[in-house]
mmCIF file with all atom_site columns, C-alpha atoms in Angstrom:
data_model
loop_
_atom_site.group_PDB
_atom_site.id
_atom_site.type_symbol
_atom_site.label_atom_id
_atom_site.label_alt_id
_atom_site.label_comp_id
_atom_site.label_asym_id
_atom_site.label_entity_id
_atom_site.label_seq_id
_atom_site.pdbx_PDB_ins_code
_atom_site.Cartn_x
_atom_site.Cartn_y
_atom_site.Cartn_z
_atom_site.occupancy
_atom_site.B_iso_or_equiv
_atom_site.pdbx_formal_charge
_atom_site.auth_seq_id
_atom_site.auth_comp_id
_atom_site.auth_asym_id
_atom_site.auth_atom_id
_atom_site.pdbx_PDB_model_num
ATOM 1   C CA . SER A 1 1   ? 0.654   0.094  0.030   1.00 61.00 ? 1   SER A CA 1
ATOM 2   C CA . GLN A 1 2   ? 0.679   3.973  -0.556  1.00 63.00 ? 2   GLN A CA 1
ATOM 3   C CA . LYS A 1 3   ? 2.420   5.266  2.354   1.00 81.00 ? 3   LYS A CA 1
ATOM 4   C CA . ILE A 1 4   ? 4.670   8.641  3.836   1.00 89.00 ? 4   ILE A CA 1
ATOM 5   C CA . GLU A 1 5   ? 6.296   8.534  6.983   1.00 90.00 ? 5   GLU A CA 1
ATOM 6   C CA . GLN A 1 6   ? 7.370   10.977 8.806   1.00 91.00 ? 6   GLN A CA 1
ATOM 7   C CA . ASN A 1 7   ? 10.551  10.010 10.870  1.00 77.00 ? 7   ASN A CA 1
ATOM 8   C CA . SER A 1 8   ? 9.314   10.408 14.680  1.00 77.00 ? 8   SER A CA 1
ATOM 9   C CA . GLU A 1 9   ? 6.061   12.105 15.961  1.00 83.00 ? 9   GLU A CA 1
ATOM 10  C CA . ALA A 1 10  ? 8.250   14.417 18.313  1.00 91.00 ? 10  ALA A CA 1
ATOM 11  C CA . LEU A 1 11  ? 11.628  15.842 17.924  1.00 93.00 ? 11  LEU A CA 1
ATOM 12  C CA . ASN A 1 12  ? 13.607  17.890 20.783  1.00 95.00 ? 12  ASN A CA 1
ATOM 13  C CA . ILE A 1 13  ? 16.756  19.882 20.194  1.00 96.00 ? 13  ILE A CA 1
ATOM 14  C CA . GLN A 1 14  ? 18.749  22.846 21.903  1.00 97.00 ? 14  GLN A CA 1
ATOM 15  C CA . GLU A 1 15  ? 18.282  25.867 20.466  1.00 97.00 ? 15  GLU A CA 1
ATOM 16  C CA . GLY A 1 16  ? 21.148  27.022 17.962  1.00 97.00 ? 16  GLY A CA 1
ATOM 17  C CA . LYS A 1 17  ? 21.346  23.541 16.765  1.00 97.00 ? 17  LYS A CA 1
ATOM 18  C CA . THR A 1 18  ? 20.585  21.748 13.085  1.00 97.00 ? 18  THR A CA 1
ATOM 19  C CA . ALA A 1 19  ? 17.458  20.414 12.893  1.00 97.00 ? 19  ALA A CA 1
ATOM 20  C CA . THR A 1 20  ? 16.578  16.864 10.729  1.00 97.00 ? 20  THR A CA 1
ATOM 21  C CA . LEU A 1 21  ? 13.328  16.181 9.165   1.00 97.00 ? 21  LEU A CA 1
ATOM 22  C CA . THR A 1 22  ? 12.685  13.160 7.766   1.00 96.00 ? 22  THR A CA 1
ATOM 23  C CA . CYS A 1 23  ? 9.771   12.169 5.335   1.00 95.00 ? 23  CYS A CA 1
ATOM 24  C CA . ASN A 1 24  ? 9.923   8.801  3.672   1.00 95.00 ? 24  ASN A CA 1
ATOM 25  C CA . TYR A 1 25  ? 6.944   7.174  0.853   1.00 92.00 ? 25  TYR A CA 1
ATOM 26  C CA . THR A 1 26  ? 6.583   4.004  -0.847  1.00 88.00 ? 26  THR A CA 1
ATOM 27  C CA . ASN A 1 27  ? 5.112   3.070  -3.996  1.00 81.00 ? 27  ASN A CA 1
ATOM 28  C CA . TYR A 1 28  ? 4.393   6.604  -4.943  1.00 80.00 ? 28  TYR A CA 1
ATOM 29  C CA . SER A 1 29  ? 6.208   8.541  -7.974  1.00 82.00 ? 29  SER A CA 1
ATOM 30  C CA . PRO A 1 30  ? 6.051   11.684 -6.840  1.00 84.00 ? 30  PRO A CA 1
ATOM 31  C CA . ALA A 1 31  ? 6.889   15.046 -9.220  1.00 84.00 ? 31  ALA A CA 1
ATOM 32  C CA . TYR A 1 32  ? 7.256   17.551 -6.742  1.00 90.00 ? 32  TYR A CA 1
ATOM 33  C CA . LEU A 1 33  ? 7.219   17.194 -2.712  1.00 92.00 ? 33  LEU A CA 1
ATOM 34  C CA . GLN A 1 34  ? 6.316   20.340 -0.735  1.00 95.00 ? 34  GLN A CA 1
ATOM 35  C CA . TRP A 1 35  ? 6.809   20.894 3.193   1.00 97.00 ? 35  TRP A CA 1
ATOM 36  C CA . TYR A 1 36  ? 4.522   22.934 5.459   1.00 98.00 ? 36  TYR A CA 1
ATOM 37  C CA . ARG A 1 37  ? 4.508   24.170 9.272   1.00 98.00 ? 37  ARG A CA 1
ATOM 38  C CA . GLN A 1 38  ? 1.591   23.844 11.216  1.00 97.00 ? 38  GLN A CA 1
ATOM 39  C CA . ASP A 1 39  ? 1.030   25.784 14.820  1.00 96.00 ? 39  ASP A CA 1
ATOM 40  C CA . PRO A 1 40  ? -1.346  24.625 16.991  1.00 94.00 ? 40  PRO A CA 1
ATOM 41  C CA . GLY A 1 41  ? -4.950  25.779 16.094  1.00 93.00 ? 41  GLY A CA 1
ATOM 42  C CA . ARG A 1 42  ? -3.592  27.413 12.750  1.00 96.00 ? 42  ARG A CA 1
ATOM 43  C CA . GLY A 1 43  ? -3.609  26.111 9.615   1.00 96.00 ? 43  GLY A CA 1
ATOM 44  C CA . PRO A 1 44  ? -0.526  24.589 7.117   1.00 97.00 ? 44  PRO A CA 1
ATOM 45  C CA . VAL A 1 45  ? 1.767   27.343 5.830   1.00 97.00 ? 45  VAL A CA 1
ATOM 46  C CA . PHE A 1 46  ? 3.887   26.603 2.630   1.00 97.00 ? 46  PHE A CA 1
ATOM 47  C CA . LEU A 1 47  ? 7.196   26.296 3.306   1.00 98.00 ? 47  LEU A CA 1
ATOM 48  C CA . LEU A 1 48  ? 8.984   24.644 0.128   1.00 97.00 ? 48  LEU A CA 1
ATOM 49  C CA . LEU A 1 49  ? 8.682   22.775 -2.977  1.00 95.00 ? 49  LEU A CA 1
ATOM 50  C CA . ILE A 1 50  ? 11.027  20.368 -4.277  1.00 95.00 ? 50  ILE A CA 1
ATOM 51  C CA . ARG A 1 51  ? 10.819  18.565 -7.835  1.00 92.00 ? 51  ARG A CA 1
ATOM 52  C CA . GLU A 1 52  ? 11.993  15.315 -8.261  1.00 89.00 ? 52  GLU A CA 1
ATOM 53  C CA . ASN A 1 53  ? 15.021  16.480 -10.602 1.00 90.00 ? 53  ASN A CA 1
ATOM 54  C CA . GLU A 1 54  ? 15.913  18.647 -7.980  1.00 93.00 ? 54  GLU A CA 1
ATOM 55  C CA . LYS A 1 55  ? 18.261  17.035 -4.946  1.00 89.00 ? 55  LYS A CA 1
ATOM 56  C CA . GLU A 1 56  ? 18.005  20.440 -3.006  1.00 96.00 ? 56  GLU A CA 1
ATOM 57  C CA . LYS A 1 57  ? 16.424  23.270 -2.349  1.00 96.00 ? 57  LYS A CA 1
ATOM 58  C CA . ARG A 1 58  ? 17.496  26.344 -0.348  1.00 97.00 ? 58  ARG A CA 1
ATOM 59  C CA . LYS A 1 59  ? 15.567  29.624 1.558   1.00 95.00 ? 59  LYS A CA 1
ATOM 60  C CA . GLU A 1 60  ? 16.614  31.212 4.614   1.00 96.00 ? 60  GLU A CA 1
ATOM 61  C CA . ARG A 1 61  ? 17.909  28.590 7.173   1.00 98.00 ? 61  ARG A CA 1
ATOM 62  C CA . LEU A 1 62  ? 15.773  26.023 5.642   1.00 98.00 ? 62  LEU A CA 1
ATOM 63  C CA . LYS A 1 63  ? 17.120  23.506 3.485   1.00 98.00 ? 63  LYS A CA 1
ATOM 64  C CA . VAL A 1 64  ? 15.165  19.774 1.697   1.00 98.00 ? 64  VAL A CA 1
ATOM 65  C CA . THR A 1 65  ? 17.145  17.150 0.019   1.00 97.00 ? 65  THR A CA 1
ATOM 66  C CA . PHE A 1 66  ? 14.691  14.880 -2.354  1.00 95.00 ? 66  PHE A CA 1
ATOM 67  C CA . ASP A 1 67  ? 16.521  11.636 -3.219  1.00 93.00 ? 67  ASP A CA 1
ATOM 68  C CA . THR A 1 68  ? 14.221  9.771  -5.287  1.00 90.00 ? 68  THR A CA 1
ATOM 69  C CA . THR A 1 69  ? 15.830  6.637  -5.507  1.00 91.00 ? 69  THR A CA 1
ATOM 70  C CA . LEU A 1 70  ? 15.702  6.272  -1.485  1.00 93.00 ? 70  LEU A CA 1
ATOM 71  C CA . LYS A 1 71  ? 12.118  7.476  -1.506  1.00 92.00 ? 71  LYS A CA 1
ATOM 72  C CA . GLN A 1 72  ? 13.210  10.029 0.482   1.00 94.00 ? 72  GLN A CA 1
ATOM 73  C CA . SER A 1 73  ? 13.044  14.067 1.854   1.00 95.00 ? 73  SER A CA 1
ATOM 74  C CA . LEU A 1 74  ? 15.349  15.778 4.648   1.00 97.00 ? 74  LEU A CA 1
ATOM 75  C CA . PHE A 1 75  ? 13.938  19.053 5.931   1.00 97.00 ? 75  PHE A CA 1
ATOM 76  C CA . HIS A 1 76  ? 16.874  21.015 7.778   1.00 98.00 ? 76  HIS A CA 1
ATOM 77  C CA . ILE A 1 77  ? 16.907  23.652 9.701   1.00 98.00 ? 77  ILE A CA 1
ATOM 78  C CA . THR A 1 78  ? 19.697  25.512 11.108  1.00 98.00 ? 78  THR A CA 1
ATOM 79  C CA . ALA A 1 79  ? 20.840  27.853 13.988  1.00 98.00 ? 79  ALA A CA 1
ATOM 80  C CA . SER A 1 80  ? 17.317  26.962 15.010  1.00 98.00 ? 80  SER A CA 1
ATOM 81  C CA . GLN A 1 81  ? 15.304  28.858 17.757  1.00 97.00 ? 81  GLN A CA 1
ATOM 82  C CA . PRO A 1 82  ? 12.545  28.240 19.795  1.00 97.00 ? 82  PRO A CA 1
ATOM 83  C CA . ALA A 1 83  ? 10.622  30.454 17.516  1.00 98.00 ? 83  ALA A CA 1
ATOM 84  C CA . ASP A 1 84  ? 10.726  27.360 15.236  1.00 98.00 ? 84  ASP A CA 1
ATOM 85  C CA . SER A 1 85  ? 8.812   24.949 17.802  1.00 98.00 ? 85  SER A CA 1
ATOM 86  C CA . ALA A 1 86  ? 6.096   23.557 14.980  1.00 97.00 ? 86  ALA A CA 1
ATOM 87  C CA . THR A 1 87  ? 4.510   20.907 13.874  1.00 96.00 ? 87  THR A CA 1
ATOM 88  C CA . TYR A 1 88  ? 6.089   19.900 9.981   1.00 97.00 ? 88  TYR A CA 1
ATOM 89  C CA . LEU A 1 89  ? 4.240   18.393 7.270   1.00 96.00 ? 89  LEU A CA 1
ATOM 90  C CA . CYS A 1 90  ? 5.828   16.613 4.123   1.00 95.00 ? 90  CYS A CA 1
ATOM 91  C CA . ALA A 1 91  ? 3.153   16.769 1.077   1.00 94.00 ? 91  ALA A CA 1
ATOM 92  C CA . LEU A 1 92  ? 3.748   14.735 -2.018  1.00 90.00 ? 92  LEU A CA 1
ATOM 93  C CA . ASP A 1 93  ? 1.556   14.226 -5.556  1.00 83.00 ? 93  ASP A CA 1
ATOM 94  C CA . LEU A 1 94  ? -0.039  10.533 -6.333  1.00 71.00 ? 94  LEU A CA 1
ATOM 95  C CA . TYR A 1 95  ? 2.193   10.999 -9.640  1.00 65.00 ? 95  TYR A CA 1
ATOM 96  C CA . SER A 1 96  ? 2.533   13.142 -12.254 1.00 57.00 ? 96  SER A CA 1
ATOM 97  C CA . GLY A 1 97  ? 0.503   15.103 -12.874 1.00 58.00 ? 97  GLY A CA 1
ATOM 98  C CA . ASN A 1 98  ? -2.826  17.099 -11.472 1.00 62.00 ? 98  ASN A CA 1
ATOM 99  C CA . THR A 1 99  ? -3.546  14.091 -8.502  1.00 72.00 ? 99  THR A CA 1
ATOM 100 C CA . PRO A 1 100 ? -4.187  15.664 -5.289  1.00 81.00 ? 100 PRO A CA 1
ATOM 101 C CA . LEU A 1 101 ? -1.651  16.392 -2.127  1.00 87.00 ? 101 LEU A CA 1
ATOM 102 C CA . VAL A 1 102 ? -1.063  13.460 0.505   1.00 90.00 ? 102 VAL A CA 1
ATOM 103 C CA . PHE A 1 103 ? 0.082   14.782 3.555   1.00 93.00 ? 103 PHE A CA 1
ATOM 104 C CA . GLY A 1 104 ? 2.202   12.839 5.878   1.00 93.00 ? 104 GLY A CA 1
ATOM 105 C CA . LYS A 1 105 ? 1.360   12.819 9.801   1.00 92.00 ? 105 LYS A CA 1
ATOM 106 C CA . GLY A 1 106 ? 3.726   14.805 10.680  1.00 94.00 ? 106 GLY A CA 1
ATOM 107 C CA . THR A 1 107 ? 6.526   15.444 12.783  1.00 95.00 ? 107 THR A CA 1
ATOM 108 C CA . ARG A 1 108 ? 6.414   18.150 15.997  1.00 96.00 ? 108 ARG A CA 1
ATOM 109 C CA . LEU A 1 109 ? 9.611   19.753 17.027  1.00 97.00 ? 109 LEU A CA 1
ATOM 110 C CA . SER A 1 110 ? 10.498  21.638 20.399  1.00 97.00 ? 110 SER A CA 1
ATOM 111 C CA . VAL A 1 111 ? 13.498  24.139 20.327  1.00 97.00 ? 111 VAL A CA 1
ATOM 112 C CA . ILE A 1 112 ? 14.836  24.737 23.664  1.00 96.00 ? 112 ILE A CA 1
ATOM 113 C CA . ALA A 1 113 ? 16.575  27.462 24.487  1.00 93.00 ? 113 ALA A CA 1
ATOM 114 C CA . ASP B 2 1   ? -6.832  40.885 5.007   1.00 65.00 ? 1   ASP B CA 1
ATOM 115 C CA . THR B 2 2   ? -6.890  37.057 5.130   1.00 72.00 ? 2   THR B CA 1
ATOM 116 C CA . ALA B 2 3   ? -6.080  35.479 2.420   1.00 93.00 ? 3   ALA B CA 1
ATOM 117 C CA . VAL B 2 4   ? -8.232  32.435 3.122   1.00 97.00 ? 4   VAL B CA 1
ATOM 118 C CA . SER B 2 5   ? -10.862 32.808 5.707   1.00 97.00 ? 5   SER B CA 1
ATOM 119 C CA . GLN B 2 6   ? -13.120 29.984 6.988   1.00 97.00 ? 6   GLN B CA 1
ATOM 120 C CA . THR B 2 7   ? -16.874 30.895 9.202   1.00 97.00 ? 7   THR B CA 1
ATOM 121 C CA . PRO B 2 8   ? -17.500 30.001 12.130  1.00 97.00 ? 8   PRO B CA 1
ATOM 122 C CA . LYS B 2 9   ? -14.320 29.086 13.427  1.00 97.00 ? 9   LYS B CA 1
ATOM 123 C CA . TYR B 2 10  ? -15.755 26.841 16.599  1.00 97.00 ? 10  TYR B CA 1
ATOM 124 C CA . LEU B 2 11  ? -19.363 24.495 15.239  1.00 97.00 ? 11  LEU B CA 1
ATOM 125 C CA . VAL B 2 12  ? -20.128 22.495 18.224  1.00 97.00 ? 12  VAL B CA 1
ATOM 126 C CA . THR B 2 13  ? -23.942 21.353 17.881  1.00 97.00 ? 13  THR B CA 1
ATOM 127 C CA . GLN B 2 14  ? -25.834 17.977 18.390  1.00 96.00 ? 14  GLN B CA 1
ATOM 128 C CA . MET B 2 15  ? -25.526 14.857 16.495  1.00 96.00 ? 15  MET B CA 1
ATOM 129 C CA . GLY B 2 16  ? -28.102 14.414 13.927  1.00 97.00 ? 16  GLY B CA 1
ATOM 130 C CA . ASN B 2 17  ? -28.153 18.327 12.459  1.00 97.00 ? 17  ASN B CA 1
ATOM 131 C CA . ASP B 2 18  ? -27.381 19.967 9.631   1.00 97.00 ? 18  ASP B CA 1
ATOM 132 C CA . LYS B 2 19  ? -24.390 22.612 9.417   1.00 97.00 ? 19  LYS B CA 1
ATOM 133 C CA . SER B 2 20  ? -22.398 24.358 7.149   1.00 98.00 ? 20  SER B CA 1
ATOM 134 C CA . ILE B 2 21  ? -19.015 25.623 6.972   1.00 98.00 ? 21  ILE B CA 1
ATOM 135 C CA . LYS B 2 22  ? -18.244 28.654 4.831   1.00 98.00 ? 22  LYS B CA 1
ATOM 136 C CA . CYS B 2 23  ? -14.899 29.434 2.710   1.00 98.00 ? 23  CYS B CA 1
ATOM 137 C CA . GLU B 2 24  ? -13.709 32.333 0.738   1.00 98.00 ? 24  GLU B CA 1
ATOM 138 C CA . GLN B 2 25  ? -10.235 33.473 -0.765  1.00 97.00 ? 25  GLN B CA 1
ATOM 139 C CA . ASN B 2 26  ? -8.857  36.347 -2.030  1.00 97.00 ? 26  ASN B CA 1
ATOM 140 C CA . LEU B 2 27  ? -5.853  35.159 -3.733  1.00 96.00 ? 27  LEU B CA 1
ATOM 141 C CA . GLY B 2 28  ? -7.719  35.058 -6.634  1.00 95.00 ? 28  GLY B CA 1
ATOM 142 C CA . HIS B 2 29  ? -6.951  31.431 -6.977  1.00 96.00 ? 29  HIS B CA 1
ATOM 143 C CA . ASP B 2 30  ? -8.512  29.320 -9.466  1.00 94.00 ? 30  ASP B CA 1
ATOM 144 C CA . THR B 2 31  ? -8.609  25.769 -6.766  1.00 94.00 ? 31  THR B CA 1
ATOM 145 C CA . MET B 2 32  ? -10.035 25.239 -3.621  1.00 96.00 ? 32  MET B CA 1
ATOM 146 C CA . TYR B 2 33  ? -9.945  22.404 -1.595  1.00 95.00 ? 33  TYR B CA 1
ATOM 147 C CA . TRP B 2 34  ? -11.554 21.309 1.611   1.00 96.00 ? 34  TRP B CA 1
ATOM 148 C CA . TYR B 2 35  ? -9.609  18.537 4.185   1.00 96.00 ? 35  TYR B CA 1
ATOM 149 C CA . LYS B 2 36  ? -10.910 17.282 7.488   1.00 96.00 ? 36  LYS B CA 1
ATOM 150 C CA . GLN B 2 37  ? -7.322  16.969 10.307  1.00 95.00 ? 37  GLN B CA 1
ATOM 151 C CA . ASP B 2 38  ? -8.914  13.714 13.002  1.00 90.00 ? 38  ASP B CA 1
ATOM 152 C CA . SER B 2 39  ? -7.512  13.273 16.352  1.00 83.00 ? 39  SER B CA 1
ATOM 153 C CA . LYS B 2 40  ? -4.601  11.569 15.141  1.00 80.00 ? 40  LYS B CA 1
ATOM 154 C CA . LYS B 2 41  ? -3.454  15.252 12.960  1.00 81.00 ? 41  LYS B CA 1
ATOM 155 C CA . PHE B 2 42  ? -3.682  13.051 9.744   1.00 87.00 ? 42  PHE B CA 1
ATOM 156 C CA . LEU B 2 43  ? -5.042  16.186 7.023   1.00 93.00 ? 43  LEU B CA 1
ATOM 157 C CA . LYS B 2 44  ? -6.730  14.486 4.178   1.00 92.00 ? 44  LYS B CA 1
ATOM 158 C CA . ILE B 2 45  ? -8.565  15.772 0.957   1.00 92.00 ? 45  ILE B CA 1
ATOM 159 C CA . MET B 2 46  ? -12.290 15.765 0.459   1.00 94.00 ? 46  MET B CA 1
ATOM 160 C CA . PHE B 2 47  ? -12.683 17.168 -2.245  1.00 92.00 ? 47  PHE B CA 1
ATOM 161 C CA . SER B 2 48  ? -11.194 19.999 -4.294  1.00 91.00 ? 48  SER B CA 1
ATOM 162 C CA . TYR B 2 49  ? -12.838 22.393 -6.905  1.00 92.00 ? 49  TYR B CA 1
ATOM 163 C CA . ASN B 2 50  ? -10.930 24.238 -10.532 1.00 90.00 ? 50  ASN B CA 1
ATOM 164 C CA . ASN B 2 51  ? -13.196 27.653 -11.526 1.00 89.00 ? 51  ASN B CA 1
ATOM 165 C CA . LYS B 2 52  ? -15.898 26.131 -9.859  1.00 85.00 ? 52  LYS B CA 1
ATOM 166 C CA . GLU B 2 53  ? -15.949 22.593 -11.262 1.00 88.00 ? 53  GLU B CA 1
ATOM 167 C CA . LEU B 2 54  ? -15.527 19.771 -9.192  1.00 88.00 ? 54  LEU B CA 1
ATOM 168 C CA . ILE B 2 55  ? -12.482 18.133 -9.556  1.00 85.00 ? 55  ILE B CA 1
ATOM 169 C CA . ILE B 2 56  ? -11.682 15.983 -6.492  1.00 82.00 ? 56  ILE B CA 1
ATOM 170 C CA . ASN B 2 57  ? -14.051 13.490 -4.830  1.00 82.00 ? 57  ASN B CA 1
ATOM 171 C CA . GLU B 2 58  ? -12.498 11.210 -2.276  1.00 82.00 ? 58  GLU B CA 1
ATOM 172 C CA . THR B 2 59  ? -13.993 8.646  -0.139  1.00 80.00 ? 59  THR B CA 1
ATOM 173 C CA . VAL B 2 60  ? -16.301 10.504 1.731   1.00 89.00 ? 60  VAL B CA 1
ATOM 174 C CA . PRO B 2 61  ? -19.843 9.931  2.784   1.00 91.00 ? 61  PRO B CA 1
ATOM 175 C CA . ASN B 2 62  ? -22.738 11.541 0.706   1.00 92.00 ? 62  ASN B CA 1
ATOM 176 C CA . ARG B 2 63  ? -23.814 13.042 3.661   1.00 96.00 ? 63  ARG B CA 1
ATOM 177 C CA . PHE B 2 64  ? -21.281 16.124 2.950   1.00 96.00 ? 64  PHE B CA 1
ATOM 178 C CA . SER B 2 65  ? -21.752 18.238 0.216   1.00 95.00 ? 65  SER B CA 1
ATOM 179 C CA . PRO B 2 66  ? -19.859 20.979 -1.489  1.00 94.00 ? 66  PRO B CA 1
ATOM 180 C CA . LYS B 2 67  ? -20.683 24.211 -3.344  1.00 94.00 ? 67  LYS B CA 1
ATOM 181 C CA . SER B 2 68  ? -18.699 26.526 -5.185  1.00 94.00 ? 68  SER B CA 1
ATOM 182 C CA . PRO B 2 69  ? -20.787 29.529 -6.467  1.00 93.00 ? 69  PRO B CA 1
ATOM 183 C CA . ASP B 2 70  ? -17.958 31.463 -7.521  1.00 93.00 ? 70  ASP B CA 1
ATOM 184 C CA . LYS B 2 71  ? -14.854 30.461 -7.760  1.00 92.00 ? 71  LYS B CA 1
ATOM 185 C CA . ALA B 2 72  ? -13.052 32.519 -4.928  1.00 96.00 ? 72  ALA B CA 1
ATOM 186 C CA . HIS B 2 73  ? -16.391 30.677 -2.465  1.00 96.00 ? 73  HIS B CA 1
ATOM 187 C CA . LEU B 2 74  ? -16.465 26.767 -1.346  1.00 96.00 ? 74  LEU B CA 1
ATOM 188 C CA . ASN B 2 75  ? -18.689 25.925 1.742   1.00 97.00 ? 75  ASN B CA 1
ATOM 189 C CA . LEU B 2 76  ? -19.097 22.421 2.845   1.00 97.00 ? 76  LEU B CA 1
ATOM 190 C CA . HIS B 2 77  ? -22.236 21.599 3.895   1.00 97.00 ? 77  HIS B CA 1
ATOM 191 C CA . ILE B 2 78  ? -23.003 18.477 6.075   1.00 97.00 ? 78  ILE B CA 1
ATOM 192 C CA . ASN B 2 79  ? -25.998 16.850 6.836   1.00 97.00 ? 79  ASN B CA 1
ATOM 193 C CA . SER B 2 80  ? -27.434 14.309 9.557   1.00 97.00 ? 80  SER B CA 1
ATOM 194 C CA . LEU B 2 81  ? -23.817 15.021 11.461  1.00 97.00 ? 81  LEU B CA 1
ATOM 195 C CA . GLU B 2 82  ? -22.427 11.803 13.386  1.00 96.00 ? 82  GLU B CA 1
ATOM 196 C CA . LEU B 2 83  ? -20.260 11.433 16.262  1.00 95.00 ? 83  LEU B CA 1
ATOM 197 C CA . GLY B 2 84  ? -17.550 10.554 13.591  1.00 93.00 ? 84  GLY B CA 1
ATOM 198 C CA . ASP B 2 85  ? -17.309 13.933 11.844  1.00 95.00 ? 85  ASP B CA 1
ATOM 199 C CA . SER B 2 86  ? -15.703 15.906 14.613  1.00 96.00 ? 86  SER B CA 1
ATOM 200 C CA . ALA B 2 87  ? -12.232 16.843 13.577  1.00 96.00 ? 87  ALA B CA 1
ATOM 201 C CA . VAL B 2 88  ? -11.057 20.288 11.922  1.00 97.00 ? 88  VAL B CA 1
ATOM 202 C CA . TYR B 2 89  ? -11.453 21.002 8.781   1.00 98.00 ? 89  TYR B CA 1
ATOM 203 C CA . PHE B 2 90  ? -9.518  22.781 7.107   1.00 98.00 ? 90  PHE B CA 1
ATOM 204 C CA . CYS B 2 91  ? -10.420 25.042 2.952   1.00 98.00 ? 91  CYS B CA 1
ATOM 205 C CA . ALA B 2 92  ? -7.526  25.962 1.216   1.00 97.00 ? 92  ALA B CA 1
ATOM 206 C CA . SER B 2 93  ? -6.638  27.646 -1.789  1.00 97.00 ? 93  SER B CA 1
ATOM 207 C CA . SER B 2 94  ? -3.378  27.088 -5.124  1.00 95.00 ? 94  SER B CA 1
ATOM 208 C CA . GLN B 2 95  ? -3.498  29.104 -8.198  1.00 94.00 ? 95  GLN B CA 1
ATOM 209 C CA . ASP B 2 96  ? -4.021  25.763 -10.139 1.00 88.00 ? 96  ASP B CA 1
ATOM 210 C CA . ARG B 2 97  ? -4.900  22.265 -10.037 1.00 85.00 ? 97  ARG B CA 1
ATOM 211 C CA . GLY B 2 98  ? -1.165  21.241 -10.171 1.00 83.00 ? 98  GLY B CA 1
ATOM 212 C CA . SER B 2 99  ? 0.168   19.429 -7.805  1.00 81.00 ? 99  SER B CA 1
ATOM 213 C CA . ASN B 2 100 ? 3.170   21.662 -8.027  1.00 86.00 ? 100 ASN B CA 1
ATOM 214 C CA . GLN B 2 101 ? 1.476   24.319 -6.630  1.00 90.00 ? 101 GLN B CA 1
ATOM 215 C CA . PRO B 2 102 ? 1.322   25.772 -3.013  1.00 94.00 ? 102 PRO B CA 1
ATOM 216 C CA . GLN B 2 103 ? -1.120  25.234 -1.011  1.00 96.00 ? 103 GLN B CA 1
ATOM 217 C CA . HIS B 2 104 ? -2.913  28.531 1.252   1.00 97.00 ? 104 HIS B CA 1
ATOM 218 C CA . PHE B 2 105 ? -4.555  26.741 3.978   1.00 98.00 ? 105 PHE B CA 1
ATOM 219 C CA . GLY B 2 106 ? -7.849  28.753 5.710   1.00 97.00 ? 106 GLY B CA 1
ATOM 220 C CA . ASP B 2 107 ? -7.220  28.473 9.876   1.00 96.00 ? 107 ASP B CA 1
ATOM 221 C CA . GLY B 2 108 ? -9.538  25.867 10.015  1.00 97.00 ? 108 GLY B CA 1
ATOM 222 C CA . THR B 2 109 ? -13.223 25.098 11.554  1.00 98.00 ? 109 THR B CA 1
ATOM 223 C CA . ARG B 2 110 ? -13.420 22.952 14.769  1.00 97.00 ? 110 ARG B CA 1
ATOM 224 C CA . LEU B 2 111 ? -16.361 20.937 14.583  1.00 97.00 ? 111 LEU B CA 1
ATOM 225 C CA . SER B 2 112 ? -17.604 18.964 17.797  1.00 97.00 ? 112 SER B CA 1
ATOM 226 C CA . ILE B 2 113 ? -21.141 16.466 17.418  1.00 96.00 ? 113 ILE B CA 1
ATOM 227 C CA . LEU B 2 114 ? -21.801 15.925 21.070  1.00 92.00 ? 114 LEU B CA 1
#
């Protein structure tokens, strides 16, 4: 069956360190993979999109990688701050084209001062 | 200047009632969505409209009926509410229907069935 797994339900790290979140998928061939941030009581907010032919994408302190051989995306936040504490969701399309996004369950990141 | 707005934010009602949730986007987007986020936090697509036309209709009970009067609005009507309908419902929009489009979400409607 098709599945998206995000490495852990919760991740605690010290302020200033790099947070690395993992998104693994099986039985999909996505053309695009997206990352979102969700704060308690709020809707998800789009962060980054990476295409299947892109290895890496950066935006300020954020970096996303996409390995279609490993069927994995890594999401990094460098120099993490307490304000980065939130749930991070990965989402991908089932296969290239106009297919709905399928979301992972999310990883709740806590950055401790 | 809220991009995607949903009303109401909270909805508490009895089993068996009929209720509606409204959504409006002021981004000029062509595509709108309804998602359900259950207690386990999975965010699942329910419906999608592109320029007022239904393009995605996932396995959702017939009691749920979306309506799009124009491309800036997508409402969700739910008949005969059941306990299992308790969840947070999110509306979202994107420029077009492509899966390469970022989606913009509202802040959700928290539906509680008594």
